[in-house]
Amino acid sequence: MSTFIAKRGAWLGFALAAILLFAVAPAVLSEFRLNLLGKFICYAIVAVGIGLAWGRGGMLTLGQGVFFGLGAYIMAMHLKIADAEIRGDDVPDFMSIAGIRELPSYWVPFTSPFVTVLGILFVPALVALVLGLGVFKRRVKGAYFAILSQALAAAFAILLIGQQSTGGSNGLNRFRTFFGFNLNDPANKQMLFFIAAGVLLVVVAITRQLMYSRYGELLVAVRDQEERVRFLGYDPANVKIVAYVTAAFFAGLAGALFVPIVGIVSPNDVGIVPSIAFLIGVAIGGRTTLLGPVLGALGVAWAQTTLSEQFPSGWTYAQGLLFIVVVGFFPAGVAGLFALRRRKKADEPPLVVDVEEKELVK
Amino acid sequence: MDVVVGQLFTGLSIGSILLLAALGLSLTFGQMGVINMAHGEFIMAGSYTAYVVQQVVSTGGASLFISLIVGFLVGGAMGVLLEVTLIQRMYHRPLDTLLVTFGVGLVLQQLARDIFGAPAVNVVSPGWLSGGVEILGAVVPKTRIFILVLAIICVVALSFALKTTPMGRRIRAVVQNRDLAETSGISSRKTDISTFFIGSGLAGVAGVALTLIGSTSSTVGQSYLIDAFLVVVVGGLGQIKGAVIAAFALGTINSFIEYSTTASIAKVIVFVLIVIFLQARPQGLFAVKTRSLV
């Protein structure tokens, strides 16, 4: 009985979210604001994956910018080539200015829209799979994993800055078309928003399915007592890798949508600071919940836009203080505050278990 | 030959900077389990200390030595402040210390931008450090030799302090078994604070050393922090000898790869090498032997 109600609640929630995103938002928001919301939705998609890997799986991934960036740069490369083809040129505009006459070999596959979509779907997941196998199978965990994922983000950003063929530190920008659709047309911009909103709903649905399955229970079990799970005959590494790859897959999708919506991607969007900044929304919303990361990411992105318009340097202070206050004093986030009230009535277990992580570090 | 010697010395000097940054981390991260992302900003504080000291004491040589001492004290004081206000509440949540101290780092960076301005500032190195020494046909800048010597002095002083002084013994006792140490009358609170003071002070010294080879901006610490963490990971937690070997190994490997390819490719190759290395030794070069399963 209770599961039936929970399920009906979930369906109602999805229907409500769909109405908000597909009917209310386009009706009340200006074209500019709708586009902005589309950008925030991209961050929310990344946040869902982080919630799964970090909140449920206990893997503090500081390198989601890498997967976001891989999706984004693959999409951006395709869009640049498509624009060049329309102009009748062999190479994108910034390359011909720099005097490059031939398309670099790693750009060539992304001439095809089909390969581009495959690349967006599989390249970030594949990189996560390789790193996950290399790290989790050897039982590298906790702080070690966090530092390695961060080093990966640093290396990726430095690599991009060093490559003239990805636009260096300027990145790739000024896209005119999106799979044949003109990007300046308001109708097409709205279509992009709908795609992003649809992807967000699907991503949340997938994650919900994962969380409430046996796999989801196993993931939480690995987070809290990895050794016991091993003794029960499971391989914790495989459990972690699935969550990590899923999170990377989501981040790649978000990156690919980010490019046509925002119109630029640069190393500034994928380095260490943005990679960690992805976490703050997740932490505020509530890392162990399903919707906490989504709402947290949307809220933080909105606050950042509003605050940095008024106080350019103020946002950095606000961001720093948010990390200190939320992670330090309310580790379960806003969702945790609600749960605290509920818990006083029912006898539910706490959202964030204080495991002796120190042992995991050593 | 002179190219090899030149690259070797570049590697050694990158290594000695990494070592200075990693020594402090090895104490706070390795021995206390705290992942202090603000360590990079303590390095920055050391660099700006050298800049401020130079504004007051303009005679080159004296200013450098005063900076080293003041830099150590400034870094250490910031560390103690951080430990007392935030970190002491979070010893059982090391992954969260990472995010909290990242927040502290963001605030400190912005603070530095607001105080000293966004453009980088320069510290003039003393006259007796200008020019170079010829070693086996390669000209090695004197500043880099000075940093190497400084790193060696710090390592020797730190291991000496940990091994022989009463405070060093207390630190090692708390690290090995906090409860037992407390039972035998050691105040683990006081020990934690002094460990943090020394670790953060070393970051300040690293920051002063950095001013000899480059200009100082609000993000100067950031660029060394990740590499310093990697040094601790490769060297093994809390292992000074591991940190020494790992720092010089990473420095030299980096400088040789950089010579044959580019700086950006070198970063990626070094990262891949570290992941491969961890396949063979997930606990780093040296590990504390325990009976723990993990």
PDB file of N, CA, C and O in Angstrom, chain B residues 15-40:
ATOM      1  N   GLY B  15      60.882  19.974  -8.065  1.00  0.00           N
ATOM      2  CA  GLY B  15      60.714  18.988  -7.007  1.00  0.00           C
ATOM      3  C   GLY B  15      60.856  19.601  -5.631  1.00  0.00           C
ATOM      4  O   GLY B  15      60.081  19.277  -4.720  1.00  0.00           O
ATOM      5  N   SER B  16      61.819  20.518  -5.461  1.00  0.00           N
ATOM      6  CA  SER B  16      62.014  21.059  -4.111  1.00  0.00           C
ATOM      7  C   SER B  16      60.868  21.996  -3.715  1.00  0.00           C
ATOM      8  O   SER B  16      60.483  22.035  -2.557  1.00  0.00           O
ATOM      9  N   ILE B  17      60.296  22.713  -4.695  1.00  0.00           N
ATOM     10  CA  ILE B  17      59.104  23.522  -4.380  1.00  0.00           C
ATOM     11  C   ILE B  17      57.943  22.596  -3.983  1.00  0.00           C
ATOM     12  O   ILE B  17      57.261  22.814  -2.980  1.00  0.00           O
ATOM     13  N   LEU B  18      57.770  21.539  -4.804  1.00  0.00           N
ATOM     14  CA  LEU B  18      56.703  20.582  -4.500  1.00  0.00           C
ATOM     15  C   LEU B  18      56.912  19.992  -3.119  1.00  0.00           C
ATOM     16  O   LEU B  18      55.971  19.807  -2.351  1.00  0.00           O
ATOM     17  N   LEU B  19      58.171  19.709  -2.808  1.00  0.00           N
ATOM     18  CA  LEU B  19      58.480  19.096  -1.517  1.00  0.00           C
ATOM     19  C   LEU B  19      58.127  20.041  -0.376  1.00  0.00           C
ATOM     20  O   LEU B  19      57.511  19.627   0.606  1.00  0.00           O
ATOM     21  N   LEU B  20      58.472  21.328  -0.531  1.00  0.00           N
ATOM     22  CA  LEU B  20      58.145  22.293   0.515  1.00  0.00           C
ATOM     23  C   LEU B  20      56.635  22.364   0.727  1.00  0.00           C
ATOM     24  O   LEU B  20      56.153  22.414   1.850  1.00  0.00           O
ATOM     25  N   ALA B  21      55.888  22.350  -0.402  1.00  0.00           N
ATOM     26  CA  ALA B  21      54.433  22.406  -0.280  1.00  0.00           C
ATOM     27  C   ALA B  21      53.899  21.103   0.299  1.00  0.00           C
ATOM     28  O   ALA B  21      52.959  21.098   1.089  1.00  0.00           O
ATOM     29  N   ALA B  22      54.515  19.975  -0.114  1.00  0.00           N
ATOM     30  CA  ALA B  22      53.980  18.675   0.276  1.00  0.00           C
ATOM     31  C   ALA B  22      54.338  18.291   1.705  1.00  0.00           C
ATOM     32  O   ALA B  22      53.618  17.522   2.335  1.00  0.00           O
ATOM     33  N   LEU B  23      55.456  18.831   2.231  1.00  0.00           N
ATOM     34  CA  LEU B  23      55.855  18.493   3.607  1.00  0.00           C
ATOM     35  C   LEU B  23      54.756  18.870   4.592  1.00  0.00           C
ATOM     36  O   LEU B  23      54.376  18.084   5.456  1.00  0.00           O
ATOM     37  N   GLY B  24      54.242  20.103   4.418  1.00  0.00           N
ATOM     38  CA  GLY B  24      53.171  20.560   5.300  1.00  0.00           C
ATOM     39  C   GLY B  24      51.929  19.700   5.145  1.00  0.00           C
ATOM     40  O   GLY B  24      51.285  19.315   6.121  1.00  0.00           O
ATOM     41  N   LEU B  25      51.617  19.367   3.877  1.00  0.00           N
ATOM     42  CA  LEU B  25      50.442  18.530   3.626  1.00  0.00           C
ATOM     43  C   LEU B  25      50.624  17.147   4.229  1.00  0.00           C
ATOM     44  O   LEU B  25      49.691  16.551   4.755  1.00  0.00           O
ATOM     45  N   SER B  26      51.845  16.644   4.118  1.00  0.00           N
ATOM     46  CA  SER B  26      52.129  15.314   4.636  1.00  0.00           C
ATOM     47  C   SER B  26      51.813  15.255   6.130  1.00  0.00           C
ATOM     48  O   SER B  26      51.347  14.237   6.630  1.00  0.00           O
ATOM     49  N   LEU B  27      52.052  16.379   6.817  1.00  0.00           N
ATOM     50  CA  LEU B  27      51.713  16.427   8.246  1.00  0.00           C
ATOM     51  C   LEU B  27      50.210  16.489   8.457  1.00  0.00           C
ATOM     52  O   LEU B  27      49.635  15.697   9.189  1.00  0.00           O
ATOM     53  N   THR B  28      49.560  17.452   7.782  1.00  0.00           N
ATOM     54  CA  THR B  28      48.144  17.672   8.078  1.00  0.00           C
ATOM     55  C   THR B  28      47.252  16.626   7.423  1.00  0.00           C
ATOM     56  O   THR B  28      46.291  16.165   8.019  1.00  0.00           O
ATOM     57  N   PHE B  29      47.563  16.241   6.192  1.00  0.00           N
ATOM     58  CA  PHE B  29      46.750  15.260   5.483  1.00  0.00           C
ATOM     59  C   PHE B  29      47.196  13.852   5.868  1.00  0.00           C
ATOM     60  O   PHE B  29      46.392  13.014   6.285  1.00  0.00           O
ATOM     61  N   GLY B  30      48.481  13.621   5.775  1.00  0.00           N
ATOM     62  CA  GLY B  30      48.979  12.284   6.026  1.00  0.00           C
ATOM     63  C   GLY B  30      48.816  11.855   7.462  1.00  0.00           C
ATOM     64  O   GLY B  30      48.398  10.735   7.746  1.00  0.00           O
ATOM     65  N   GLN B  31      49.159  12.756   8.387  1.00  0.00           N
ATOM     66  CA  GLN B  31      49.169  12.314   9.766  1.00  0.00           C
ATOM     67  C   GLN B  31      47.855  12.582  10.477  1.00  0.00           C
ATOM     68  O   GLN B  31      47.478  11.861  11.381  1.00  0.00           O
ATOM     69  N   MET B  32      47.130  13.639  10.059  1.00  0.00           N
ATOM     70  CA  MET B  32      45.891  13.938  10.769  1.00  0.00           C
ATOM     71  C   MET B  32      44.654  13.598   9.966  1.00  0.00           C
ATOM     72  O   MET B  32      43.541  13.659  10.475  1.00  0.00           O
ATOM     73  N   GLY B  33      44.805  13.261   8.688  1.00  0.00           N
ATOM     74  CA  GLY B  33      43.660  12.901   7.869  1.00  0.00           C
ATOM     75  C   GLY B  33      42.827  14.088   7.430  1.00  0.00           C
ATOM     76  O   GLY B  33      41.712  13.925   6.962  1.00  0.00           O
ATOM     77  N   VAL B  34      43.373  15.295   7.566  1.00  0.00           N
ATOM     78  CA  VAL B  34      42.645  16.485   7.140  1.00  0.00           C
ATOM     79  C   VAL B  34      43.091  16.864   5.734  1.00  0.00           C
ATOM     80  O   VAL B  34      44.286  16.983   5.476  1.00  0.00           O
ATOM     81  N   ILE B  35      42.139  17.021   4.832  1.00  0.00           N
ATOM     82  CA  ILE B  35      42.490  17.408   3.470  1.00  0.00           C
ATOM     83  C   ILE B  35      42.336  18.914   3.368  1.00  0.00           C
ATOM     84  O   ILE B  35      41.229  19.417   3.176  1.00  0.00           O
ATOM     85  N   ASN B  36      43.433  19.624   3.535  1.00  0.00           N
ATOM     86  CA  ASN B  36      43.350  21.074   3.619  1.00  0.00           C
ATOM     87  C   ASN B  36      43.561  21.728   2.261  1.00  0.00           C
ATOM     88  O   ASN B  36      44.684  21.949   1.831  1.00  0.00           O
ATOM     89  N   MET B  37      42.448  22.062   1.594  1.00  0.00           N
ATOM     90  CA  MET B  37      42.544  22.711   0.282  1.00  0.00           C
ATOM     91  C   MET B  37      43.009  24.161   0.421  1.00  0.00           C
ATOM     92  O   MET B  37      43.390  24.783  -0.566  1.00  0.00           O
ATOM     93  N   ALA B  38      42.919  24.721   1.631  1.00  0.00           N
ATOM     94  CA  ALA B  38      43.379  26.096   1.825  1.00  0.00           C
ATOM     95  C   ALA B  38      44.901  26.151   1.956  1.00  0.00           C
ATOM     96  O   ALA B  38      45.468  27.235   2.053  1.00  0.00           O
ATOM     97  N   HIS B  39      45.560  24.980   1.949  1.00  0.00           N
ATOM     98  CA  HIS B  39      47.017  24.941   2.009  1.00  0.00           C
ATOM     99  C   HIS B  39      47.631  25.784   0.873  1.00  0.00           C
ATOM    100  O   HIS B  39      48.621  26.474   1.076  1.00  0.00           O
ATOM    101  N   GLY B  40      47.003  25.721  -0.304  1.00  0.00           N
ATOM    102  CA  GLY B  40      47.472  26.525  -1.429  1.00  0.00           C
ATOM    103  C   GLY B  40      47.404  28.017  -1.116  1.00  0.00           C
ATOM    104  O   GLY B  40      48.272  28.789  -1.514  1.00  0.00           O
TER     105      GLY B  40
END
